[in-house]
Coordinates of N, CA and C in Angstrom, one line a residue:
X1 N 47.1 -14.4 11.5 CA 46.3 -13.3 11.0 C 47.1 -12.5 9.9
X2 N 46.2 -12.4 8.5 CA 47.2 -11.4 7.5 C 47.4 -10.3 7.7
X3 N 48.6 -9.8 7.5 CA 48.6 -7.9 7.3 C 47.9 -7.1 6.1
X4 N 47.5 -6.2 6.9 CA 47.1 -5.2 6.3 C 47.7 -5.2 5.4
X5 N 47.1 -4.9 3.9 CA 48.2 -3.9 2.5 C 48.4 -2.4 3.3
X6 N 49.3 -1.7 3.0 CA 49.8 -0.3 3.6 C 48.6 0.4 2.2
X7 N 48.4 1.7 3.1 CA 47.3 2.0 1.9 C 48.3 3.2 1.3
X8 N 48.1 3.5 0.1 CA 48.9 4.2 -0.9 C 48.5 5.7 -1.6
X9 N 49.0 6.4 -1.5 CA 48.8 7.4 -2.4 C 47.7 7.0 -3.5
X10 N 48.0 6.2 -4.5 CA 46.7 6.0 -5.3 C 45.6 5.2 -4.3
X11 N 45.1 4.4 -3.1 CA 44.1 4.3 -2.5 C 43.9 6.0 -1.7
X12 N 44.6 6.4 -1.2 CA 43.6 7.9 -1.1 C 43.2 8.9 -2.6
X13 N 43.5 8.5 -3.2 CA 43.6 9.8 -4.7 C 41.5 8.6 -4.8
X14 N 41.8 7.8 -5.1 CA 40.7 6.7 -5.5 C 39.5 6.8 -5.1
X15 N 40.1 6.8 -3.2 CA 38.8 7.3 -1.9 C 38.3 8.6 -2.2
X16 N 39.0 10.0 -2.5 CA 38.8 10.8 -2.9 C 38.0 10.9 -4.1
X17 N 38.3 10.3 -5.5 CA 37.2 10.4 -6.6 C 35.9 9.5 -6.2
X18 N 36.0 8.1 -5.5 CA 34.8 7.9 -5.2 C 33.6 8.6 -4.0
X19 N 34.1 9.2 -3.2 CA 33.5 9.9 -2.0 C 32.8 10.7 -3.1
X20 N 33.7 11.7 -4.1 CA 33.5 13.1 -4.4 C 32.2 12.4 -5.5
X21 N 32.0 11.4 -6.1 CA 30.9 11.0 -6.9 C 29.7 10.1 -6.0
X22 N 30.0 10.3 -4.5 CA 28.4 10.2 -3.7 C 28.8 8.6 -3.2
X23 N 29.4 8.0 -3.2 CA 29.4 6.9 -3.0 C 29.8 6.8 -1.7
X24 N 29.0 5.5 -1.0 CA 29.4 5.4 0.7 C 30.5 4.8 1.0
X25 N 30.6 4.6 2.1 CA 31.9 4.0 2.5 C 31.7 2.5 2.2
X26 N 30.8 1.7 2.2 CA 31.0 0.3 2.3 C 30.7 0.1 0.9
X27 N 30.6 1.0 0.1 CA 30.5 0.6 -1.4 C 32.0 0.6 -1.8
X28 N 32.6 2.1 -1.0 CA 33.7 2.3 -1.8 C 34.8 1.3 -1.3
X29 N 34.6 0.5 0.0 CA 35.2 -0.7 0.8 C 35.3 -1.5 -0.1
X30 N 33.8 -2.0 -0.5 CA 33.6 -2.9 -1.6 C 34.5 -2.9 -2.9
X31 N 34.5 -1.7 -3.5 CA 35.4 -1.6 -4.9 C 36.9 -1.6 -4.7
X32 N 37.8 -1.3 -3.7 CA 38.8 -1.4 -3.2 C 39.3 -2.5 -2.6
X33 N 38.2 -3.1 -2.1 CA 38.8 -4.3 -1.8 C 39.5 -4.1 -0.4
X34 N 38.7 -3.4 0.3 CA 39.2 -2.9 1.7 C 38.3 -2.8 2.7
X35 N 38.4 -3.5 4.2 CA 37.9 -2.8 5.1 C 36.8 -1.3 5.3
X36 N 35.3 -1.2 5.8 CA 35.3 0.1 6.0 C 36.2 0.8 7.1
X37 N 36.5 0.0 7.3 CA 37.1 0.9 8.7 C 38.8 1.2 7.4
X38 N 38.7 0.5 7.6 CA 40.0 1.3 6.4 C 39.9 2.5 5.7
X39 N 39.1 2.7 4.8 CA 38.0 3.6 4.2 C 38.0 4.4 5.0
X40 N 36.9 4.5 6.6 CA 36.4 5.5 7.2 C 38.7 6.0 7.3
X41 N 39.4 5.5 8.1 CA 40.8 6.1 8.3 C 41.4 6.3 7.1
X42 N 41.1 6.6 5.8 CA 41.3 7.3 4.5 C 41.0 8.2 4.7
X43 N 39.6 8.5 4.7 CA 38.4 9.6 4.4 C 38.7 10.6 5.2
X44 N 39.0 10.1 7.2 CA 39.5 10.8 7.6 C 40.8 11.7 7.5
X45 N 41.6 11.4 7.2 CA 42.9 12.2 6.9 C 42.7 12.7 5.7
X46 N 41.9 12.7 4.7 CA 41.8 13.6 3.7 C 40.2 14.1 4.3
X47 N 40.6 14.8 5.0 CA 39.0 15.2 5.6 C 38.1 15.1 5.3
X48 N 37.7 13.9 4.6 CA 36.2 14.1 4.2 C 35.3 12.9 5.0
X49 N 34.2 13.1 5.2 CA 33.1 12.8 5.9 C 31.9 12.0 5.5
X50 N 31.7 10.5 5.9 CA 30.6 9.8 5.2 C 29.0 10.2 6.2
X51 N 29.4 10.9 6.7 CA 27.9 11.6 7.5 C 27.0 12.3 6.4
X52 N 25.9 11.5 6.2 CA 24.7 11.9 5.4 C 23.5 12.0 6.4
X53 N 23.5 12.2 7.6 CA 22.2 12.3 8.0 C 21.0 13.2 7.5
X54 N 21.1 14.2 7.3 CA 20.1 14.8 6.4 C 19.4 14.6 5.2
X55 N 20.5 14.1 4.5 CA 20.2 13.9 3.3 C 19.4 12.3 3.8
X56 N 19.9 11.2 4.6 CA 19.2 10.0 4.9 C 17.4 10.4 5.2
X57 N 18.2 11.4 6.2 CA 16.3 12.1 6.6 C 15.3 12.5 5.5
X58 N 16.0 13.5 4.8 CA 14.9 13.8 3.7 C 14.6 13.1 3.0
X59 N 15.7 11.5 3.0 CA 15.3 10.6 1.7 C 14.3 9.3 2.2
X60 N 14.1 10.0 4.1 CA 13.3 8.6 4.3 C 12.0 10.1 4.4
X61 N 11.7 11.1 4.4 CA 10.4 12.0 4.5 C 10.0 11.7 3.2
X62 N 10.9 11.9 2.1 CA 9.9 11.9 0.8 C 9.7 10.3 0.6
X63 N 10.1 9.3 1.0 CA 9.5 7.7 0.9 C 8.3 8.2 1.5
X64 N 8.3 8.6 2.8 CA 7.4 8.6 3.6 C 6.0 9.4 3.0
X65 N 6.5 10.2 2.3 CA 5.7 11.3 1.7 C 4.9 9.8 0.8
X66 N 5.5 9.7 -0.2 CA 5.1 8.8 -1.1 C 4.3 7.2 -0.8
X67 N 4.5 6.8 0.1 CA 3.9 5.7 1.0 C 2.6 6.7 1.3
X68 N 2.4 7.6 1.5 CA 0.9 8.2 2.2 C 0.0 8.4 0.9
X69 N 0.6 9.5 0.1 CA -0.2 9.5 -1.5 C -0.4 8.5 -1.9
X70 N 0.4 6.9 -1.6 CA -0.3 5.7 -2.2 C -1.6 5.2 -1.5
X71 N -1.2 5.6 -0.3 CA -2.3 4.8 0.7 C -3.7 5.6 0.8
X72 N -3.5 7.1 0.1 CA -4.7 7.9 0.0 C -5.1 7.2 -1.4
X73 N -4.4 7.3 -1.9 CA -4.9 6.5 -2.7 C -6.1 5.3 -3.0
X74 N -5.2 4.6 -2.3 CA -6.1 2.9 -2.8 C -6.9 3.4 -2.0
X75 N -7.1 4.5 -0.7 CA -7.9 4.3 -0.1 C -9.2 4.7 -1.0
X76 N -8.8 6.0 -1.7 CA -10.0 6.5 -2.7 C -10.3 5.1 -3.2
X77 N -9.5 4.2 -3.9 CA -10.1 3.3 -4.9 C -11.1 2.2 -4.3
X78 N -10.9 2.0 -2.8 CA -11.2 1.2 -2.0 C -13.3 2.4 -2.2
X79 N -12.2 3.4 -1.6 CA -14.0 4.1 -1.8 C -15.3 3.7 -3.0
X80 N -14.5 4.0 -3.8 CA -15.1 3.7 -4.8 C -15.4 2.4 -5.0
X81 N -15.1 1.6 -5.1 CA -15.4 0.1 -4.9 C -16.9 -0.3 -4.1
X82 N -16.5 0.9 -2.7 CA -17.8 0.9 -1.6 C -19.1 1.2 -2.6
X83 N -19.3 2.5 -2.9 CA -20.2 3.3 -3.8 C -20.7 2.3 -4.7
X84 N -20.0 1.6 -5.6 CA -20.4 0.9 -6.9 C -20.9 -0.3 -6.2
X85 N -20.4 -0.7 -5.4 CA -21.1 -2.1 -5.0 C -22.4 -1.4 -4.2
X86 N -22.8 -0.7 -3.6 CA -23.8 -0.2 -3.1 C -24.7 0.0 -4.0
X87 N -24.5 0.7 -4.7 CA -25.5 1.2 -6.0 C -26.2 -0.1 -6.2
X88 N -25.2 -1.5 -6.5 CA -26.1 -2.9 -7.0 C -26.9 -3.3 -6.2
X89 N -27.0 -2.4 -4.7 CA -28.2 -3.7 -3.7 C -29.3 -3.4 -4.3
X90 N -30.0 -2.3 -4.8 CA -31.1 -2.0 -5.4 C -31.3 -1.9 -7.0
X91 N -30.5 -2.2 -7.5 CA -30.3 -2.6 -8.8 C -31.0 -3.7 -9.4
X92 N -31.3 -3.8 -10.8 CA -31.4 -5.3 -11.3 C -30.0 -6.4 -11.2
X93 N -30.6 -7.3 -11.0 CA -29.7 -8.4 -10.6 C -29.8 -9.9 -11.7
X94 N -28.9 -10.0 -12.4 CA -28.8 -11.2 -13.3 C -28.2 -12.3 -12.8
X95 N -29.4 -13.4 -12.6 CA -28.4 -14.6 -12.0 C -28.8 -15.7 -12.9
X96 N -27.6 -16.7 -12.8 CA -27.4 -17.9 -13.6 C -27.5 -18.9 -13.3
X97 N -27.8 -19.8 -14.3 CA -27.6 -21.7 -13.5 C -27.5 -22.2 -14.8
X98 N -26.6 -23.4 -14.5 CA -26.1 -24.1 -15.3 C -26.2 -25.7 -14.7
X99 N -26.7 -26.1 -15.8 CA -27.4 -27.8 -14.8 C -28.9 -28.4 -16.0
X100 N -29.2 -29.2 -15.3 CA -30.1 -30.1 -16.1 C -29.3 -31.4 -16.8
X101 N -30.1 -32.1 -17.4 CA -29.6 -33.4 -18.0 C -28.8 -32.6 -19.2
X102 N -29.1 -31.8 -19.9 CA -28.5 -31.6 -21.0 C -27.4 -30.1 -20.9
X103 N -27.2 -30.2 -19.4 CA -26.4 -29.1 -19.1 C -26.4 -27.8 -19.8
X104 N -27.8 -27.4 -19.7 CA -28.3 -26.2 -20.6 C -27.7 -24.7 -19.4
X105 N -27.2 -23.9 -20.1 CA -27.1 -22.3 -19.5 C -28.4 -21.5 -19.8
X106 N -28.6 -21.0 -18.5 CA -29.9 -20.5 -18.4 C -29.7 -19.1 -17.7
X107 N -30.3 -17.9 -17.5 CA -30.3 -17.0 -17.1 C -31.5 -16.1 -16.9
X108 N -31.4 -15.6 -15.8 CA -33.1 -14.7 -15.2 C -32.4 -13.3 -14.7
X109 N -33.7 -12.1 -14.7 CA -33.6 -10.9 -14.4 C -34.6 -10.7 -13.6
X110 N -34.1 -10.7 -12.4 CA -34.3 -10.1 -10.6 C -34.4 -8.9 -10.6
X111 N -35.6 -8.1 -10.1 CA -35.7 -6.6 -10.2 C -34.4 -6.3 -9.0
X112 N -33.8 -6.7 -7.9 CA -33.2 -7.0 -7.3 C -32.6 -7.7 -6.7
X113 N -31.3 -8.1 -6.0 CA -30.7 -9.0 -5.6 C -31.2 -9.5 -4.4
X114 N -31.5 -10.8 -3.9 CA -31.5 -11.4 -3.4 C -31.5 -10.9 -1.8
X115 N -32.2 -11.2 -0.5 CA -31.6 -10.5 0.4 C -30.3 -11.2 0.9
X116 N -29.8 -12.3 0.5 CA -28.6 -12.7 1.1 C -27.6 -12.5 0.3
X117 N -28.0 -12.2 -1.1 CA -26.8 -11.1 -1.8 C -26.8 -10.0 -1.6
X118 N -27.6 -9.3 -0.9 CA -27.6 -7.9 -0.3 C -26.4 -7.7 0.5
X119 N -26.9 -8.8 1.4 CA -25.8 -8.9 3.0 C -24.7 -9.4 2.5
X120 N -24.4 -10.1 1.4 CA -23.2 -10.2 0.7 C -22.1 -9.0 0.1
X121 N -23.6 -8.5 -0.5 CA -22.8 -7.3 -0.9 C -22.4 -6.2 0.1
X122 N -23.4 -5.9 1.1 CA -23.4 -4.9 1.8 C -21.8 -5.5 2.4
X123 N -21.8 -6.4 2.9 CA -20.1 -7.0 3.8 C -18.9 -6.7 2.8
X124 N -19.4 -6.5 1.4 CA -18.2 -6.4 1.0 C -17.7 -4.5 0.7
X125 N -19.3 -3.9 0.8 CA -19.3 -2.1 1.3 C -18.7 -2.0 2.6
X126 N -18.6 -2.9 3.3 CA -18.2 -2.5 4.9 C -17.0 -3.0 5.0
X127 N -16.3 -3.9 4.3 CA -14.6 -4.1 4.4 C -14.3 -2.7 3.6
X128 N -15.0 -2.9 2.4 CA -14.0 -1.5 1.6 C -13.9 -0.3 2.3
X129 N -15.1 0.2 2.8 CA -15.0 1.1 3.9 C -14.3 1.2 4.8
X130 N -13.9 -0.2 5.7 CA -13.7 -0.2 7.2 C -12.2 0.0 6.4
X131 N -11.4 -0.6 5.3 CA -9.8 -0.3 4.7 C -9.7 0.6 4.7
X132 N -10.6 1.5 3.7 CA -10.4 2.6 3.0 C -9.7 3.5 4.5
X133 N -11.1 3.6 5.5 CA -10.4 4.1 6.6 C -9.4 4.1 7.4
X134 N -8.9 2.6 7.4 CA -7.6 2.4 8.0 C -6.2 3.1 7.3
X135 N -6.8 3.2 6.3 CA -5.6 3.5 5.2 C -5.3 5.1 4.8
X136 N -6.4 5.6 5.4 CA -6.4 7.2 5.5 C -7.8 8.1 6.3
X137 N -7.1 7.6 7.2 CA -8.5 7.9 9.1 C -8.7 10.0 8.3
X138 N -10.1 9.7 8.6 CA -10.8 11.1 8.7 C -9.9 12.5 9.4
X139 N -9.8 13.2 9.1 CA -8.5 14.4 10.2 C -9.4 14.6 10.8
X140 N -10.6 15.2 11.0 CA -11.1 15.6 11.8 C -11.8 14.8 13.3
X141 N -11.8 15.1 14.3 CA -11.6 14.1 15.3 C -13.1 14.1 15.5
X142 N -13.1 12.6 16.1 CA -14.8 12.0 15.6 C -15.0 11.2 14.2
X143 N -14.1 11.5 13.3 CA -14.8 11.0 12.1 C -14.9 10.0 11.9
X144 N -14.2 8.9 12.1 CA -14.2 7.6 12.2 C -15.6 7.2 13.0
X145 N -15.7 7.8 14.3 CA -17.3 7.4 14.6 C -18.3 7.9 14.1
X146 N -18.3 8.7 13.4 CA -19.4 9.1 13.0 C -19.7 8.3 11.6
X147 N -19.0 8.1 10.7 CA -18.8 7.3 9.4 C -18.7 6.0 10.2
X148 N -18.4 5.4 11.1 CA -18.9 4.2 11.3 C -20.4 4.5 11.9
X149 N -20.5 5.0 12.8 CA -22.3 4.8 13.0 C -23.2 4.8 11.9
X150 N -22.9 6.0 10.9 CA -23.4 6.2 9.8 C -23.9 4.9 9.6
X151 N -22.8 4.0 8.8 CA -22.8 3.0 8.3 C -23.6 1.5 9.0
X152 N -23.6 1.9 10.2 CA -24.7 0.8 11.5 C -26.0 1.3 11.2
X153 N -26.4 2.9 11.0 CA -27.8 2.9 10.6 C -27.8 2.5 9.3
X154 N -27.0 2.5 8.3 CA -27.6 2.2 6.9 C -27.3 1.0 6.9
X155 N -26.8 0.0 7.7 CA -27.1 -1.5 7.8 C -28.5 -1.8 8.2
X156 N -28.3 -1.3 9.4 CA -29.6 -1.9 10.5 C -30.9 -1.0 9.2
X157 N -31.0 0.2 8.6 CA -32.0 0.0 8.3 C -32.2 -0.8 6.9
X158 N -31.0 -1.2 6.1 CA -31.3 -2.2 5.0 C -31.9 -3.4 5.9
X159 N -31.6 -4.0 7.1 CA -32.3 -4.8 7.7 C -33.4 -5.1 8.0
X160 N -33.7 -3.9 8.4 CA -35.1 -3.8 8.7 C -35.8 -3.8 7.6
X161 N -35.3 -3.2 6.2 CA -36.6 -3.2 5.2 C -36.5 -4.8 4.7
X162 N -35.3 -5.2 4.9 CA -35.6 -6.5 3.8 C -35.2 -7.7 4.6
X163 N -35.2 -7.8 5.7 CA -35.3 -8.3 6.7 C -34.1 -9.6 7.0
X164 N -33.7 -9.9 7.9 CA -32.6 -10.9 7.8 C -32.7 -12.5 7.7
X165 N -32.6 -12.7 6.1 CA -33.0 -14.0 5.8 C -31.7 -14.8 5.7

């Protein structure tokens, strides 16, 4: 097993300027070319201290912070996705076909979509929904059931008017 190098006045002067410019112990290990545990028995005899818990804390709250404003986020965009696809179940509807012997493009306007593009579309209002809410649940308690039932009557009664084909 090799010996330790003896550490030196210039490795404590070094540990000292790097500590004092924020750097951790297994960085400053790293640039030295030394053990942390070397480092940590530097640091100690020049009293200084690689204890950052607070500062770790507040740097995982504001991640934290910032992970939530994203997720309110998409969840809005998720919303909106719901709304716009909704709007098209009663909308004019333009569908296409491409075919024949002379592979002609052809296109028609549907005063509305189709009822199995309805239920297409409607499933794709109920994922964005059902994310949106996973991704930032209602504060008030109940809300999730109530925005889900909601959304069971305004199935079951698009059902009922256009019936399940």
């Amino acid at each position: 097993m090799a010996k330790a190098k003896p550490v030196t006045d210039k490795d404590r002067e070094r540990v000292r300027e790097l500590h004092a410019q924020g750097k951790g112990r297994n960085e400053i290990a790293g640039l030295l070319g030394r053990s942390g545990r070397t480092i940590s028995e530097i640091a100690k005899g020049l009293g200084l201290s690689f204890a950052r818990a607070a500062e770790v804390r507040q740097a995982t709250e504001i991640r934290q912070a910032d992970l939530a404003d994203r997720r309110a986020a998409l969840a809005q965009r998720l919303q909106d996705v719901a709304e716009r696809e909704l709007e098209k179940v009663h909308q004019p509807h333009t569908y296409w076909d491409w075919g024949g012997k002379d592979h002609d493009f052809d296109t028609y306007e549907a005063p509305e979509p189709t009822p199995a593009d309805k239920r297409a579309l409607l499933g794709v209002v109920a994922t964005a929904v059902d994310r949106s809410l996973k991704l930032a649940p209602p504060k008030e308690e109940g809300g999730a059931d109530k925005v889900g039932s909601l959304l069971t009557s305004l199935f079951d009664q698009l059902r009922d008017r256009h019936g399940d084909h």
